[in-house]
Amino acid sequence: MSTIVSVDTQDVRFPTSLHLDGSDAMNPDPDYSAAYVTVRTDSTDGLEGHAFVFTIGRGNDVQVAAIDALRGHFVGADVETLLSDMGGVHRALIRDSQLRWLGPEKGVMHMAIGAVVNALWDLRAKRAGQPLWQHLAGLSPEEIVSLVDFRYLTDALTPGEALQILRRAEPGRAERIADLTAVGYPAYTTSPGWLGYSDEKLDRLCRAAVADGFPLIKLKVGADVDDDVRRLRIARDAVGPDFPLAIDANQRWDVADAIRWVNTLAEFQLAWIEEPTSPDDILGHAAIAAAVAPVRVATGEHAQNRIIFKQLLQADGMQVMQIDASRVGGINENIANLLLAAKFDAPVCPHAGGVGLCEAVQHLSMFDYVAVSGTMDGRMIEYVDHLHEHFVTPTRVVGGRYQAPVAPGAGTEMWPASLDVYTWRGAHPSVTV
Amino acid sequence: MSTIVSVDTQDVRFPTSLHLDGSDAMNPDPDYSAAYVTVRTDSTDGLEGHAFVFTIGRGNDVQVAAIDALRGHFVGADVETLLSDMGGVHRALIRDSQLRWLGPEKGVMHMAIGAVVNALWDLRAKRAGQPLWQHLAGLSPEEIVSLVDFRYLTDALTPGEALQILRRAEPGRAERIADLTAVGYPAYTTSPGWLGYSDEKLDRLCRAAVADGFPLIKLKVGADVDDDVRRLRIARDAVGPDFPLAIDANQRWDVADAIRWVNTLAEFQLAWIEEPTSPDDILGHAAIAAAVAPVRVATGEHAQNRIIFKQLLQADGMQVMQIDASRVGGINENIANLLLAAKFDAPVCPHAGGVGLCEAVQHLSMFDYVAVSGTMDGRMIEYVDHLHEHFVTPTRVVGGRYQAPVAPGAGTEMWPASLDVYTWRGAHPSVTV
């Protein structure tokens, strides 16, 4: 028997805007940040749960306040009771009748719930002595189904259908675990394509990405169409005619703009157009997808919950699903998203980058491969080579592939020294020095 | 020339859960609350701007923190510059590249933007010496169009189309202002229909509502179908066969449940079914609307922004639009919503109740009547007789009609004594006494 003794938060911000890393058409000056949470218990094992919500600077304090508002649900609670009923914990938070008004199931409050849920998963995986992906992949189909809140999903996916999907993937789990451990999971890179980079840097980084073994490169677009044509030409020349190039507009366009702009870029034979318009616009995505085919529409990093993903799939507005580790209500809701993707046969290519998103989301893709979709075909995880050094168990990407984590936990624990140096005190350390 | 000297916030909570007023299938124990904001200037006129986000208790502190995060945008700014460009102020907040990540345009951060925008409108109307509805109705079509952010709307509504709508309503503005001043605007009542009330109280309040002149009564449903049949029978017996009765499920159902449940209640010839399912589920609303016709689907109090309203109209998932004064990004975004409704010829019947929502939203309906739709046909504003005594200029509903406000401002200023007594200090005053 052990008890949760504290749920502590920290407002952590990195001064990334000083270098234009991460700049795109909608986010010219992000300061990659984490509203970070640590769950501590009185157990003699000394294990802690760590997780965060990723933000891009201002407002990270609001996100921290939202996590703080959940503290009362946990401090003093029995650890074993909570960790043995993660479906119940998730549902109780999502359905808190007063907090629900602040969303429902979206924005700051929903992401806060996700962070706390994820911290408990980190703790649970550490107590089991397993990396999270493997811990989840060891659950029975019935246990996995019990983690999901099917409210508002049953017109597209019932618990019975979810069980069928999971049972279909049960044979071969051991082989796929061995496979993952041997060869890892495909990564793609966005590092060459930020808008703030020079043409020379774009060319150089594209060539380096191909040499490094990445199977796809993504470029930010949407600020100026002539610039986009020039930069795509540089990238296409650098990588050759058949190498997959994708583009990302970061919600810059209205529907008609998106269709016109993407079709203007048809010569570059793009693998996908990502976030062409508002992430809330199901019907807009469907209209765009129909008009720019065979270019596929990818979205999801700002999809607020499983209900949006459900509709994007129902309306054929999204051909590539890009889940994000810290946008929705935690690992439980992302399991719902993976099951929806499997039902609709859509490849999941998670959003990552930022702070710790690579570390977190790789576990979901690997769990998907072992226990849900059972395939890596057409799947890959975004990779950006920023800020990994602040994590206790950083991602390892070798030859364009994420290596399967072996350390216990969810990968979301930061070094105490990093937390200390980058805790926000009203100015960036590099500015105050 | 004057300057904004402070943007102060207060966490105000009323212990409404002690009386079961406001209980429904999803919100059994709301404590009606306001994350309240006061904008003060150094002008000798002594005028202040007041507004709030309505919440139902826990998390009101998070909502306050979000408003606090916007303070830096305003303190020290020139008042006349801000108030003369409310479209620019609104767009600058919505498009803040770092805060945007926390939504975008949804949840806690978006509602905080709405509160600050609304406080500035309150100040502007007070400085003009006009009630807000009349102040807005005195703007030219071009000025009104300049208030709206058309991003993500142009596939359904362009600025040119908005201008046409507003110009069409320009003749007759003076007559409609006179008409409003003489007869007011229709109200409907939800007071009889809370789930926590006894059958005897339901019967008594229904008869009283008819006698009071209300044109429609709404009942909460969705907890138990047999209870709903019994309560609707009591209500129908009380009001007679032809009186309009509507029902509200507060998002309780999945799509198939909603269709089955509403069709089970067909004998009661309902005016609308409100919030049958998740407010995010555009396609679900469309499926429900098609299956329960001629019962109309009403929704909007939790619609996070204009993009959701746009789609509900495009998909014919909503036949009655229920805007809310404090859910979206303020009066500017609600003007976008009114223009969308006019474009699609949907009646707007705003959500109200809570704390101060009646006081706030009446201005939008009256502005709509004078300058946008030009009609009250099929339109009415929800009315709940709670907590009006805390407002400096409370709504006046007489004979089932909102009387047109005459006091300058947006109606959203609370008495200092109420703010003081109900400021949250960790417990309700009635509990601690």
mmCIF file of C-alpha atoms in Angstrom, chain B residues 99-404:
data_model
loop_
_atom_site.group_PDB
_atom_site.id
_atom_site.type_symbol
_atom_site.label_atom_id
_atom_site.label_comp_id
_atom_site.label_asym_id
_atom_site.label_seq_id
_atom_site.Cartn_x
_atom_site.Cartn_y
_atom_site.Cartn_z
ATOM 1 C CA LEU B 99 -1.193 31.713 -26.858
ATOM 2 C CA ARG B 100 -2.837 30.254 -29.952
ATOM 3 C CA TRP B 101 -1.157 26.910 -29.237
ATOM 4 C CA LEU B 102 -3.343 26.503 -26.129
ATOM 5 C CA GLY B 103 -6.482 26.258 -28.288
ATOM 6 C CA PRO B 104 -6.429 27.227 -31.009
ATOM 7 C CA GLU B 105 -9.616 29.267 -30.535
ATOM 8 C CA LYS B 106 -11.193 26.997 -27.967
ATOM 9 C CA GLY B 107 -11.482 26.266 -24.279
ATOM 10 C CA VAL B 108 -10.112 28.246 -21.368
ATOM 11 C CA MET B 109 -7.781 30.540 -23.329
ATOM 12 C CA HIS B 110 -10.382 31.407 -25.951
ATOM 13 C CA MET B 111 -13.029 32.215 -23.344
ATOM 14 C CA ALA B 112 -10.500 34.424 -21.547
ATOM 15 C CA ILE B 113 -9.978 36.390 -24.751
ATOM 16 C CA GLY B 114 -13.745 36.702 -25.023
ATOM 17 C CA ALA B 115 -14.013 38.147 -21.513
ATOM 18 C CA VAL B 116 -11.363 40.799 -22.095
ATOM 19 C CA VAL B 117 -12.866 41.757 -25.457
ATOM 20 C CA ASN B 118 -16.296 42.002 -23.838
ATOM 21 C CA ALA B 119 -14.977 44.187 -21.002
ATOM 22 C CA LEU B 120 -13.605 46.589 -23.605
ATOM 23 C CA TRP B 121 -16.991 46.636 -25.370
ATOM 24 C CA ASP B 122 -18.670 47.398 -22.037
ATOM 25 C CA LEU B 123 -16.287 50.308 -21.556
ATOM 26 C CA ARG B 124 -16.797 51.533 -25.112
ATOM 27 C CA ALA B 125 -20.595 51.467 -24.841
ATOM 28 C CA LYS B 126 -20.461 53.284 -21.495
ATOM 29 C CA ARG B 127 -18.225 55.965 -23.000
ATOM 30 C CA ALA B 128 -20.719 56.283 -25.849
ATOM 31 C CA GLY B 129 -23.540 56.573 -23.299
ATOM 32 C CA GLN B 130 -25.462 53.760 -24.994
ATOM 33 C CA PRO B 131 -26.608 50.250 -24.163
ATOM 34 C CA LEU B 132 -24.407 47.905 -26.146
ATOM 35 C CA TRP B 133 -27.167 46.612 -28.450
ATOM 36 C CA GLN B 134 -27.946 50.134 -29.568
ATOM 37 C CA HIS B 135 -24.291 51.073 -29.845
ATOM 38 C CA LEU B 136 -23.611 48.117 -32.146
ATOM 39 C CA ALA B 137 -26.801 48.784 -34.099
ATOM 40 C CA GLY B 138 -25.553 52.304 -34.811
ATOM 41 C CA LEU B 139 -22.456 51.120 -36.667
ATOM 42 C CA SER B 140 -22.302 51.123 -40.452
ATOM 43 C CA PRO B 141 -22.282 47.781 -42.304
ATOM 44 C CA GLU B 142 -18.613 48.404 -43.150
ATOM 45 C CA GLU B 143 -17.736 49.010 -39.491
ATOM 46 C CA ILE B 144 -19.546 45.833 -38.436
ATOM 47 C CA VAL B 145 -17.768 43.753 -41.087
ATOM 48 C CA SER B 146 -14.423 45.116 -39.862
ATOM 49 C CA LEU B 147 -15.099 43.611 -36.422
ATOM 50 C CA VAL B 148 -15.214 40.053 -37.735
ATOM 51 C CA ASP B 149 -12.314 37.655 -38.253
ATOM 52 C CA PHE B 150 -13.276 35.896 -41.498
ATOM 53 C CA ARG B 151 -10.381 33.435 -41.288
ATOM 54 C CA TYR B 152 -11.752 29.920 -41.848
ATOM 55 C CA LEU B 153 -15.192 31.269 -42.797
ATOM 56 C CA THR B 154 -14.845 32.229 -46.435
ATOM 57 C CA ASP B 155 -16.056 28.906 -47.835
ATOM 58 C CA ALA B 156 -19.405 29.724 -46.185
ATOM 59 C CA LEU B 157 -19.440 33.497 -45.712
ATOM 60 C CA THR B 158 -17.250 36.154 -47.333
ATOM 61 C CA PRO B 159 -16.878 39.747 -46.164
ATOM 62 C CA GLY B 160 -18.795 40.793 -49.270
ATOM 63 C CA GLU B 161 -21.719 38.537 -48.420
ATOM 64 C CA ALA B 162 -21.702 39.826 -44.846
ATOM 65 C CA LEU B 163 -21.855 43.364 -46.156
ATOM 66 C CA GLN B 164 -24.854 42.466 -48.334
ATOM 67 C CA ILE B 165 -26.677 40.979 -45.345
ATOM 68 C CA LEU B 166 -26.050 44.088 -43.265
ATOM 69 C CA ARG B 167 -27.015 46.472 -46.048
ATOM 70 C CA ARG B 168 -30.241 44.572 -46.637
ATOM 71 C CA ALA B 169 -31.142 45.240 -42.974
ATOM 72 C CA GLU B 170 -30.159 48.899 -42.993
ATOM 73 C CA PRO B 171 -33.579 50.301 -43.974
ATOM 74 C CA GLY B 172 -35.902 49.983 -41.030
ATOM 75 C CA ARG B 173 -33.265 50.100 -38.301
ATOM 76 C CA ALA B 174 -34.963 53.085 -36.629
ATOM 77 C CA GLU B 175 -38.396 51.402 -36.701
ATOM 78 C CA ARG B 176 -36.991 48.233 -35.188
ATOM 79 C CA ILE B 177 -35.231 50.179 -32.439
ATOM 80 C CA ALA B 178 -38.547 51.834 -31.636
ATOM 81 C CA ASP B 179 -40.286 48.461 -31.747
ATOM 82 C CA LEU B 180 -37.760 46.871 -29.376
ATOM 83 C CA THR B 181 -38.037 49.769 -26.980
ATOM 84 C CA ALA B 182 -41.817 49.460 -27.009
ATOM 85 C CA VAL B 183 -42.376 45.698 -26.812
ATOM 86 C CA GLY B 184 -39.058 44.047 -25.987
ATOM 87 C CA TYR B 185 -37.747 40.701 -27.261
ATOM 88 C CA PRO B 186 -39.305 37.256 -26.655
ATOM 89 C CA ALA B 187 -37.966 35.141 -23.782
ATOM 90 C CA TYR B 188 -38.433 31.442 -23.090
ATOM 91 C CA THR B 189 -38.016 29.807 -19.726
ATOM 92 C CA THR B 190 -36.067 26.829 -18.435
ATOM 93 C CA SER B 191 -36.911 27.472 -14.798
ATOM 94 C CA PRO B 192 -39.659 24.792 -14.499
ATOM 95 C CA GLY B 193 -37.622 21.981 -16.014
ATOM 96 C CA TRP B 194 -34.541 21.210 -13.916
ATOM 97 C CA LEU B 195 -34.027 17.536 -13.181
ATOM 98 C CA GLY B 196 -33.781 18.073 -9.433
ATOM 99 C CA TYR B 197 -37.337 19.439 -9.101
ATOM 100 C CA SER B 198 -40.315 17.428 -7.862
ATOM 101 C CA ASP B 199 -43.250 16.594 -10.135
ATOM 102 C CA GLU B 200 -45.458 18.959 -8.133
ATOM 103 C CA LYS B 201 -42.966 21.809 -8.571
ATOM 104 C CA LEU B 202 -42.667 21.054 -12.316
ATOM 105 C CA ASP B 203 -46.459 21.216 -12.739
ATOM 106 C CA ARG B 204 -46.782 24.393 -10.721
ATOM 107 C CA LEU B 205 -43.915 26.194 -12.478
ATOM 108 C CA CYS B 206 -45.177 25.177 -15.951
ATOM 109 C CA ARG B 207 -48.601 26.695 -15.231
ATOM 110 C CA ALA B 208 -46.948 29.810 -13.838
ATOM 111 C CA ALA B 209 -44.731 30.156 -16.942
ATOM 112 C CA VAL B 210 -47.733 30.072 -19.269
ATOM 113 C CA ALA B 211 -49.551 32.571 -17.080
ATOM 114 C CA ASP B 212 -46.452 34.787 -17.120
ATOM 115 C CA GLY B 213 -46.607 34.956 -20.914
ATOM 116 C CA PHE B 214 -43.572 32.861 -21.894
ATOM 117 C CA PRO B 215 -43.971 31.429 -25.411
ATOM 118 C CA LEU B 216 -41.962 28.218 -24.793
ATOM 119 C CA ILE B 217 -40.839 26.044 -21.871
ATOM 120 C CA LYS B 218 -37.767 23.830 -21.921
ATOM 121 C CA LEU B 219 -37.258 20.695 -19.832
ATOM 122 C CA LYS B 220 -34.010 18.930 -19.022
ATOM 123 C CA VAL B 221 -34.016 15.263 -20.097
ATOM 124 C CA GLY B 222 -31.609 12.406 -20.654
ATOM 125 C CA ALA B 223 -31.070 10.798 -17.270
ATOM 126 C CA ASP B 224 -33.899 8.216 -17.486
ATOM 127 C CA VAL B 225 -36.352 7.808 -20.355
ATOM 128 C CA ASP B 226 -39.282 6.745 -18.181
ATOM 129 C CA ASP B 227 -38.771 9.799 -15.987
ATOM 130 C CA ASP B 228 -38.669 11.958 -19.106
ATOM 131 C CA VAL B 229 -41.985 10.536 -20.386
ATOM 132 C CA ARG B 230 -43.598 11.112 -16.987
ATOM 133 C CA ARG B 231 -42.277 14.667 -16.657
ATOM 134 C CA LEU B 232 -43.183 15.614 -20.230
ATOM 135 C CA ARG B 233 -46.709 14.275 -19.628
ATOM 136 C CA ILE B 234 -47.002 16.462 -16.521
ATOM 137 C CA ALA B 235 -45.719 19.459 -18.484
ATOM 138 C CA ARG B 236 -47.956 18.792 -21.498
ATOM 139 C CA ASP B 237 -51.004 18.429 -19.219
ATOM 140 C CA ALA B 238 -50.091 21.686 -17.484
ATOM 141 C CA VAL B 239 -49.585 23.767 -20.636
ATOM 142 C CA GLY B 240 -52.161 22.288 -23.012
ATOM 143 C CA PRO B 241 -51.784 20.507 -26.379
ATOM 144 C CA ASP B 242 -50.461 23.343 -28.558
ATOM 145 C CA PHE B 243 -47.980 25.124 -26.300
ATOM 146 C CA PRO B 244 -44.335 24.752 -27.443
ATOM 147 C CA LEU B 245 -42.231 22.441 -25.275
ATOM 148 C CA ALA B 246 -38.524 21.871 -25.932
ATOM 149 C CA ILE B 247 -36.083 19.449 -24.323
ATOM 150 C CA ASP B 248 -32.389 19.644 -23.481
ATOM 151 C CA ALA B 249 -30.136 16.590 -23.078
ATOM 152 C CA ASN B 250 -26.933 18.490 -22.243
ATOM 153 C CA GLN B 251 -24.762 16.242 -24.438
ATOM 154 C CA ARG B 252 -25.811 13.064 -22.669
ATOM 155 C CA TRP B 253 -26.161 10.726 -25.669
ATOM 156 C CA ASP B 254 -24.259 8.991 -28.420
ATOM 157 C CA VAL B 255 -25.800 9.369 -31.879
ATOM 158 C CA ALA B 256 -27.944 6.216 -31.891
ATOM 159 C CA ASP B 257 -29.130 6.826 -28.308
ATOM 160 C CA ALA B 258 -30.201 10.346 -29.215
ATOM 161 C CA ILE B 259 -32.220 9.204 -32.196
ATOM 162 C CA ARG B 260 -33.943 6.435 -30.254
ATOM 163 C CA TRP B 261 -34.644 8.586 -27.186
ATOM 164 C CA VAL B 262 -36.023 11.581 -29.067
ATOM 165 C CA ASN B 263 -38.208 9.418 -31.263
ATOM 166 C CA THR B 264 -39.554 7.729 -28.108
ATOM 167 C CA LEU B 265 -40.783 11.172 -27.060
ATOM 168 C CA ALA B 266 -42.456 11.906 -30.436
ATOM 169 C CA GLU B 267 -45.961 12.075 -28.928
ATOM 170 C CA PHE B 268 -45.039 15.294 -27.142
ATOM 171 C CA GLN B 269 -44.458 17.180 -30.427
ATOM 172 C CA LEU B 270 -41.298 18.855 -29.230
ATOM 173 C CA ALA B 271 -40.123 22.211 -30.560
ATOM 174 C CA TRP B 272 -36.483 21.153 -30.399
ATOM 175 C CA ILE B 273 -33.989 18.748 -28.921
ATOM 176 C CA GLU B 274 -31.057 20.683 -27.490
ATOM 177 C CA GLU B 275 -27.478 19.380 -27.175
ATOM 178 C CA PRO B 276 -28.283 15.771 -28.022
ATOM 179 C CA THR B 277 -24.598 14.768 -28.155
ATOM 180 C CA SER B 278 -21.041 16.113 -28.064
ATOM 181 C CA PRO B 279 -20.892 19.746 -29.192
ATOM 182 C CA ASP B 280 -17.872 18.760 -31.308
ATOM 183 C CA ASP B 281 -19.779 16.217 -33.363
ATOM 184 C CA ILE B 282 -20.888 18.005 -36.534
ATOM 185 C CA LEU B 283 -21.601 14.788 -38.406
ATOM 186 C CA GLY B 284 -23.396 13.325 -35.394
ATOM 187 C CA HIS B 285 -25.703 16.329 -35.182
ATOM 188 C CA ALA B 286 -26.438 16.029 -38.892
ATOM 189 C CA ALA B 287 -27.325 12.348 -38.516
ATOM 190 C CA ILE B 288 -29.545 13.066 -35.516
ATOM 191 C CA ALA B 289 -31.286 15.997 -37.205
ATOM 192 C CA ALA B 290 -32.124 13.878 -40.236
ATOM 193 C CA ALA B 291 -33.498 11.076 -38.071
ATOM 194 C CA VAL B 292 -35.625 13.040 -35.592
ATOM 195 C CA ALA B 293 -37.225 15.562 -37.966
ATOM 196 C CA PRO B 294 -39.632 17.350 -37.690
ATOM 197 C CA VAL B 295 -38.121 17.865 -34.215
ATOM 198 C CA ARG B 296 -35.364 20.428 -34.761
ATOM 199 C CA VAL B 297 -31.847 20.140 -33.335
ATOM 200 C CA ALA B 298 -30.662 23.095 -31.255
ATOM 201 C CA THR B 299 -27.110 23.582 -30.038
ATOM 202 C CA GLY B 300 -24.370 26.137 -29.493
ATOM 203 C CA GLU B 301 -23.835 26.928 -25.821
ATOM 204 C CA HIS B 302 -20.694 24.769 -25.944
ATOM 205 C CA ALA B 303 -19.820 25.440 -29.592
ATOM 206 C CA GLN B 304 -16.249 26.585 -29.197
ATOM 207 C CA ASN B 305 -16.051 29.054 -32.068
ATOM 208 C CA ARG B 306 -17.446 30.278 -35.394
ATOM 209 C CA ILE B 307 -15.829 27.357 -37.248
ATOM 210 C CA ILE B 308 -18.053 24.852 -35.451
ATOM 211 C CA PHE B 309 -21.156 26.993 -36.069
ATOM 212 C CA LYS B 310 -20.211 27.270 -39.732
ATOM 213 C CA GLN B 311 -20.086 23.515 -40.132
ATOM 214 C CA LEU B 312 -23.267 22.837 -38.142
ATOM 215 C CA LEU B 313 -25.022 25.106 -40.622
ATOM 216 C CA GLN B 314 -23.270 23.676 -43.684
ATOM 217 C CA ALA B 315 -24.172 20.116 -42.656
ATOM 218 C CA ASP B 316 -27.740 20.990 -41.586
ATOM 219 C CA GLY B 317 -26.909 19.586 -38.150
ATOM 220 C CA MET B 318 -28.444 22.535 -36.273
ATOM 221 C CA GLN B 319 -31.787 24.143 -37.022
ATOM 222 C CA VAL B 320 -31.734 26.482 -33.990
ATOM 223 C CA MET B 321 -28.481 28.332 -33.201
ATOM 224 C CA GLN B 322 -27.868 28.932 -29.500
ATOM 225 C CA ILE B 323 -25.012 31.363 -29.116
ATOM 226 C CA ASP B 324 -23.601 31.957 -25.638
ATOM 227 C CA ALA B 325 -22.215 35.294 -24.442
ATOM 228 C CA SER B 326 -19.128 33.892 -22.733
ATOM 229 C CA ARG B 327 -18.162 30.707 -24.636
ATOM 230 C CA VAL B 328 -16.551 32.135 -27.767
ATOM 231 C CA GLY B 329 -13.993 34.880 -28.381
ATOM 232 C CA GLY B 330 -16.303 37.697 -27.361
ATOM 233 C CA ILE B 331 -18.807 39.955 -29.039
ATOM 234 C CA ASN B 332 -16.754 40.085 -32.234
ATOM 235 C CA GLU B 333 -16.972 36.334 -32.753
ATOM 236 C CA ASN B 334 -20.652 36.318 -31.859
ATOM 237 C CA ILE B 335 -21.224 38.908 -34.591
ATOM 238 C CA ALA B 336 -19.625 36.392 -36.968
ATOM 239 C CA ASN B 337 -22.026 33.767 -35.622
ATOM 240 C CA LEU B 338 -25.043 36.042 -36.155
ATOM 241 C CA LEU B 339 -23.929 36.723 -39.724
ATOM 242 C CA LEU B 340 -23.533 32.992 -40.390
ATOM 243 C CA ALA B 341 -27.049 32.394 -39.044
ATOM 244 C CA ALA B 342 -28.409 35.120 -41.293
ATOM 245 C CA LYS B 343 -26.623 33.650 -44.304
ATOM 246 C CA PHE B 344 -28.102 30.197 -43.631
ATOM 247 C CA ASP B 345 -31.465 31.571 -42.477
ATOM 248 C CA ALA B 346 -31.269 29.857 -39.078
ATOM 249 C CA PRO B 347 -33.056 31.369 -36.073
ATOM 250 C CA VAL B 348 -30.778 32.370 -33.179
ATOM 251 C CA CYS B 349 -32.197 31.519 -29.738
ATOM 252 C CA PRO B 350 -29.330 32.260 -27.349
ATOM 253 C CA HIS B 351 -28.334 30.183 -24.363
ATOM 254 C CA ALA B 352 -28.635 32.098 -21.098
ATOM 255 C CA GLY B 353 -29.055 31.532 -17.384
ATOM 256 C CA GLY B 354 -25.980 30.859 -15.304
ATOM 257 C CA VAL B 355 -24.467 34.048 -13.938
ATOM 258 C CA GLY B 356 -25.153 37.127 -16.017
ATOM 259 C CA LEU B 357 -25.644 35.311 -19.314
ATOM 260 C CA CYS B 358 -29.132 36.805 -19.710
ATOM 261 C CA GLU B 359 -27.753 40.266 -19.010
ATOM 262 C CA ALA B 360 -25.043 39.823 -21.627
ATOM 263 C CA VAL B 361 -26.655 37.933 -24.475
ATOM 264 C CA GLN B 362 -29.822 40.046 -24.793
ATOM 265 C CA HIS B 363 -27.666 42.755 -26.380
ATOM 266 C CA LEU B 364 -26.619 40.389 -29.154
ATOM 267 C CA SER B 365 -30.169 39.308 -29.999
ATOM 268 C CA MET B 366 -31.394 42.884 -30.020
ATOM 269 C CA PHE B 367 -28.485 43.958 -32.233
ATOM 270 C CA ASP B 368 -29.346 41.051 -34.519
ATOM 271 C CA TYR B 369 -32.964 42.181 -34.752
ATOM 272 C CA VAL B 370 -32.070 45.772 -35.561
ATOM 273 C CA ALA B 371 -29.066 45.327 -37.853
ATOM 274 C CA VAL B 372 -28.544 41.731 -39.022
ATOM 275 C CA SER B 373 -31.505 39.374 -39.435
ATOM 276 C CA GLY B 374 -34.077 42.144 -39.065
ATOM 277 C CA THR B 375 -36.612 39.727 -37.608
ATOM 278 C CA MET B 376 -37.796 38.222 -34.314
ATOM 279 C CA ASP B 377 -39.740 35.430 -36.068
ATOM 280 C CA GLY B 378 -38.988 32.136 -34.326
ATOM 281 C CA ARG B 379 -36.364 33.884 -32.193
ATOM 282 C CA MET B 380 -36.340 34.011 -28.397
ATOM 283 C CA ILE B 381 -33.748 34.267 -25.644
ATOM 284 C CA GLU B 382 -33.519 31.723 -22.840
ATOM 285 C CA TYR B 383 -34.449 33.142 -19.456
ATOM 286 C CA VAL B 384 -33.703 31.750 -16.021
ATOM 287 C CA ASP B 385 -34.630 33.794 -12.973
ATOM 288 C CA HIS B 386 -31.421 33.278 -10.999
ATOM 289 C CA LEU B 387 -28.796 35.644 -9.632
ATOM 290 C CA HIS B 388 -29.895 38.777 -11.483
ATOM 291 C CA GLU B 389 -29.809 40.725 -8.220
ATOM 292 C CA HIS B 390 -26.005 40.700 -8.343
ATOM 293 C CA PHE B 391 -25.931 42.875 -11.468
ATOM 294 C CA VAL B 392 -25.989 46.648 -11.540
ATOM 295 C CA THR B 393 -28.376 46.665 -14.520
ATOM 296 C CA PRO B 394 -30.287 43.379 -14.272
ATOM 297 C CA THR B 395 -32.464 42.060 -17.085
ATOM 298 C CA ARG B 396 -36.106 42.963 -16.918
ATOM 299 C CA VAL B 397 -38.437 40.298 -18.283
ATOM 300 C CA VAL B 398 -42.078 41.329 -18.358
ATOM 301 C CA GLY B 399 -44.903 39.307 -19.877
ATOM 302 C CA GLY B 400 -42.427 36.790 -21.302
ATOM 303 C CA ARG B 401 -40.315 39.450 -23.013
ATOM 304 C CA TYR B 402 -36.901 40.927 -22.341
ATOM 305 C CA GLN B 403 -37.277 44.697 -22.026
ATOM 306 C CA ALA B 404 -34.669 46.556 -24.069
#
